[in-house]
PDB file of C-alpha atoms in Angstrom:
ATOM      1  CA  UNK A  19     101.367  67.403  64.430  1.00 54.00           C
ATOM      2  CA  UNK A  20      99.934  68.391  61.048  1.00 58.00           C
ATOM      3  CA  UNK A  21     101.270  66.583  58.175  1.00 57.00           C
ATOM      4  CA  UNK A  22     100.529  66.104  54.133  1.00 53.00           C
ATOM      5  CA  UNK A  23     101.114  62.630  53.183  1.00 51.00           C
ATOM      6  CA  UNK A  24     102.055  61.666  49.448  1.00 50.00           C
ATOM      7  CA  UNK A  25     103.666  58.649  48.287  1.00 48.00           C
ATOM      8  CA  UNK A  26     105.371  57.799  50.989  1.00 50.00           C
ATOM      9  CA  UNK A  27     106.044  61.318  51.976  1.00 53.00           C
ATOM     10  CA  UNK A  28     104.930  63.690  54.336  1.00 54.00           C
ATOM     11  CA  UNK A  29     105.419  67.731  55.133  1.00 51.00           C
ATOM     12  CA  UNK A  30     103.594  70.159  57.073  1.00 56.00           C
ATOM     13  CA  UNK A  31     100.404  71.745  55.706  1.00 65.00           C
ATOM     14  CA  UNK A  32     102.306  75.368  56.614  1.00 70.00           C
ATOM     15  CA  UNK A  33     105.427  74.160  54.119  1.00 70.00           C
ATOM     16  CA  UNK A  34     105.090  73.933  50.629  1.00 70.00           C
ATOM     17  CA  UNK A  35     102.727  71.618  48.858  1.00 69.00           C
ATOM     18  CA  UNK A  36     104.376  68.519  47.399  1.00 67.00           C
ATOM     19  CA  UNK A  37     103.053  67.991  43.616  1.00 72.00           C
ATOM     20  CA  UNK A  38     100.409  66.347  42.552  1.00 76.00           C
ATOM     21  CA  UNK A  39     100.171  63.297  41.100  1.00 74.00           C
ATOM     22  CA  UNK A  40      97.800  61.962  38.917  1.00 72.00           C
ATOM     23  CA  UNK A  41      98.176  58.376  40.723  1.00 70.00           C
ATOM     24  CA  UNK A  42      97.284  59.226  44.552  1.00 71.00           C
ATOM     25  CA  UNK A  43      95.134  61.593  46.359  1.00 72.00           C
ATOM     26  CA  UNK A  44      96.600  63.579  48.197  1.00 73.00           C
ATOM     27  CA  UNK A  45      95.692  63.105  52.145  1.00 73.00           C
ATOM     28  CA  UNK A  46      96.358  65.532  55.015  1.00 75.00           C
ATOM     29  CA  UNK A  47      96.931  64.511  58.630  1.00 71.00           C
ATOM     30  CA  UNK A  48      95.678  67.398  61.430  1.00 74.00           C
ATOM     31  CA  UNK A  49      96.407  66.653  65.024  1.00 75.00           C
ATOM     32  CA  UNK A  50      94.935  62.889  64.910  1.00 73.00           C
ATOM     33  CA  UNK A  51      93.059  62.521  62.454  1.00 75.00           C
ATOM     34  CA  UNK A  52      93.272  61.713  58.755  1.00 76.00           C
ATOM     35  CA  UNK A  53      91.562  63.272  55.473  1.00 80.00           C
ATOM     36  CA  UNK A  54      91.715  63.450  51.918  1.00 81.00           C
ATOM     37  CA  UNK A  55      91.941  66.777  50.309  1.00 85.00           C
ATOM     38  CA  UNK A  56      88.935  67.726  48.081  1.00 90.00           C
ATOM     39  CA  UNK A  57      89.156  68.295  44.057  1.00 92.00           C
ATOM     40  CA  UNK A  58      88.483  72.169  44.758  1.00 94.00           C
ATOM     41  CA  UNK A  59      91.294  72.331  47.401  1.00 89.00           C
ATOM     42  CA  UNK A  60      93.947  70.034  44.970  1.00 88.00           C
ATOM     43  CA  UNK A  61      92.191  73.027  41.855  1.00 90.00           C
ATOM     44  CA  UNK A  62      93.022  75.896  44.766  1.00 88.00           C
ATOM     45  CA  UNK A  63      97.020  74.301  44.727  1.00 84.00           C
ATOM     46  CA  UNK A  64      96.738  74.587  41.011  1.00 86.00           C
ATOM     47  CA  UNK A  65      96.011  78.125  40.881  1.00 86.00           C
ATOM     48  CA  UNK A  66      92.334  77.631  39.084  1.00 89.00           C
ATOM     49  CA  UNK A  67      89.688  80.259  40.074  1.00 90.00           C
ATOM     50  CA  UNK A  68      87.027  79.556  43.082  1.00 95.00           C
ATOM     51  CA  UNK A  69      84.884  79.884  40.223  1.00 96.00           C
ATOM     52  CA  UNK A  70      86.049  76.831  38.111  1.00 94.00           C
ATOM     53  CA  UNK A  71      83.764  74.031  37.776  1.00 95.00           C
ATOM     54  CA  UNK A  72      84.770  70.532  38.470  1.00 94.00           C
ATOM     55  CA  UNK A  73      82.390  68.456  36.390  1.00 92.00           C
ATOM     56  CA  UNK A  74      83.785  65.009  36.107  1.00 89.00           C
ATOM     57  CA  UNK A  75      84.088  62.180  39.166  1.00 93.00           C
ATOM     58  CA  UNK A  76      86.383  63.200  42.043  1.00 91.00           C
ATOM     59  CA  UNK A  77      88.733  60.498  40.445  1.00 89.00           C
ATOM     60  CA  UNK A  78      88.873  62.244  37.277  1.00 92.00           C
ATOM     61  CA  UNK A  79      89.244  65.722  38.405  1.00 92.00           C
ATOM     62  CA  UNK A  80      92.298  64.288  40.873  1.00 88.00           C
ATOM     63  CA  UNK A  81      93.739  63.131  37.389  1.00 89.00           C
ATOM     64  CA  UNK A  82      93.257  66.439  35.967  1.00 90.00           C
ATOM     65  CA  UNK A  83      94.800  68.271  38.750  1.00 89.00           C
ATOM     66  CA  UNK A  84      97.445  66.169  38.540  1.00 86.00           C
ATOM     67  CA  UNK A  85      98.336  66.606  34.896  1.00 89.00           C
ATOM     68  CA  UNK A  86      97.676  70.467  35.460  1.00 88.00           C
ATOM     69  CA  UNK A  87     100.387  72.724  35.202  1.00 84.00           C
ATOM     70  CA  UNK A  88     100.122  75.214  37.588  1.00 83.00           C
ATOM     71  CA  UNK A  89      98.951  78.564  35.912  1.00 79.00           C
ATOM     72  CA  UNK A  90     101.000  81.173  38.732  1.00 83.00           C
ATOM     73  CA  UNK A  91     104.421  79.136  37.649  1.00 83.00           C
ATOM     74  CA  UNK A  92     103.450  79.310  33.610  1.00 87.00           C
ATOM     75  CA  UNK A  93     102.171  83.250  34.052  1.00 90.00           C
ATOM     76  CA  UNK A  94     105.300  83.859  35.897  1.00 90.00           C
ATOM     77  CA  UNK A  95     107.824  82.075  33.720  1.00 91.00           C
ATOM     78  CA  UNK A  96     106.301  83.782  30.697  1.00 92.00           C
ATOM     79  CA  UNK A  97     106.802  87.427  32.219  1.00 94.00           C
ATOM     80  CA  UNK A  98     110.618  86.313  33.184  1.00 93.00           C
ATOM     81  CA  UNK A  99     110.808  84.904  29.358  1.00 93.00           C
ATOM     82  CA  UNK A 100     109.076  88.401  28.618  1.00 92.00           C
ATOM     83  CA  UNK A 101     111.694  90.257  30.152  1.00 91.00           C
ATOM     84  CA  UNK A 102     114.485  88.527  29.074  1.00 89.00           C
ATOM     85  CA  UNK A 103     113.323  88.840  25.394  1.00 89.00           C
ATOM     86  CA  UNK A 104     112.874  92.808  25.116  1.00 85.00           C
ATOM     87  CA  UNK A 105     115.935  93.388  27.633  1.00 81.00           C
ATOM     88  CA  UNK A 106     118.316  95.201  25.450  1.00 63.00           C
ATOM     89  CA  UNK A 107     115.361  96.991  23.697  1.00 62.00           C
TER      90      UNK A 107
END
C-alpha cells in the first residue's frame, strides 16, 4: 500500500496531504519502499510556482515550507472575505 507518514501518522498519497511541519520531513511509503519527499515537492503542496527557487539547505527550505502558509487557501479566503465585504453593494 502507499502511505504518507508524519509524526506518527500516516494517509494515502491519493488523500489529502497532512500539514507540514517545520520539525519532520515529510516521508512517503510506495508499495515497499520508503522515501523522503523533496523541498520542490513539500513547495508544490504549498502552492509555490515550478519556477520558485529553493536556495537555502534542504533543512532550511523544509523549515520554510513548513512555516508557509499555503497561497491557494490565503487567495481563496481573501476572495470569500471579498465577497462577503461588497455583498449588499
Amino acid at each position: 500500500t502507499n502511505r504518507l507518514y508524519q509524526r506518527n501518522r500516516f494517509i494515502s498519497p491519493e488523500d489529502v496531504s497532512p500539514t507540514l511541519c517545520t520539525n519532520t520531513i515529510p516521508t512517503i511509503h510506495i508499495e515497499s519502499s520508503l522515501r523522503v519527499l523533496t523541498p520542490r515537492e513539500c513547495a508544490r503542496l504549498q502552492g509555490f510556482p515550478e519556477d520558485f527557487k529553493i536556495i537555502d539547505s534542504d533543512n532550511q527550505a523544509y523549515k520554510q515550507f513548513g512555516n508557509a502558509v499555503t497561497v491557494n487557501v490565503v487567495e481563496a479566503i481573501g476572495n470569500k472575505v471579498k465577497e462577503y465585504m461588497y455583498e449588499g453593494y
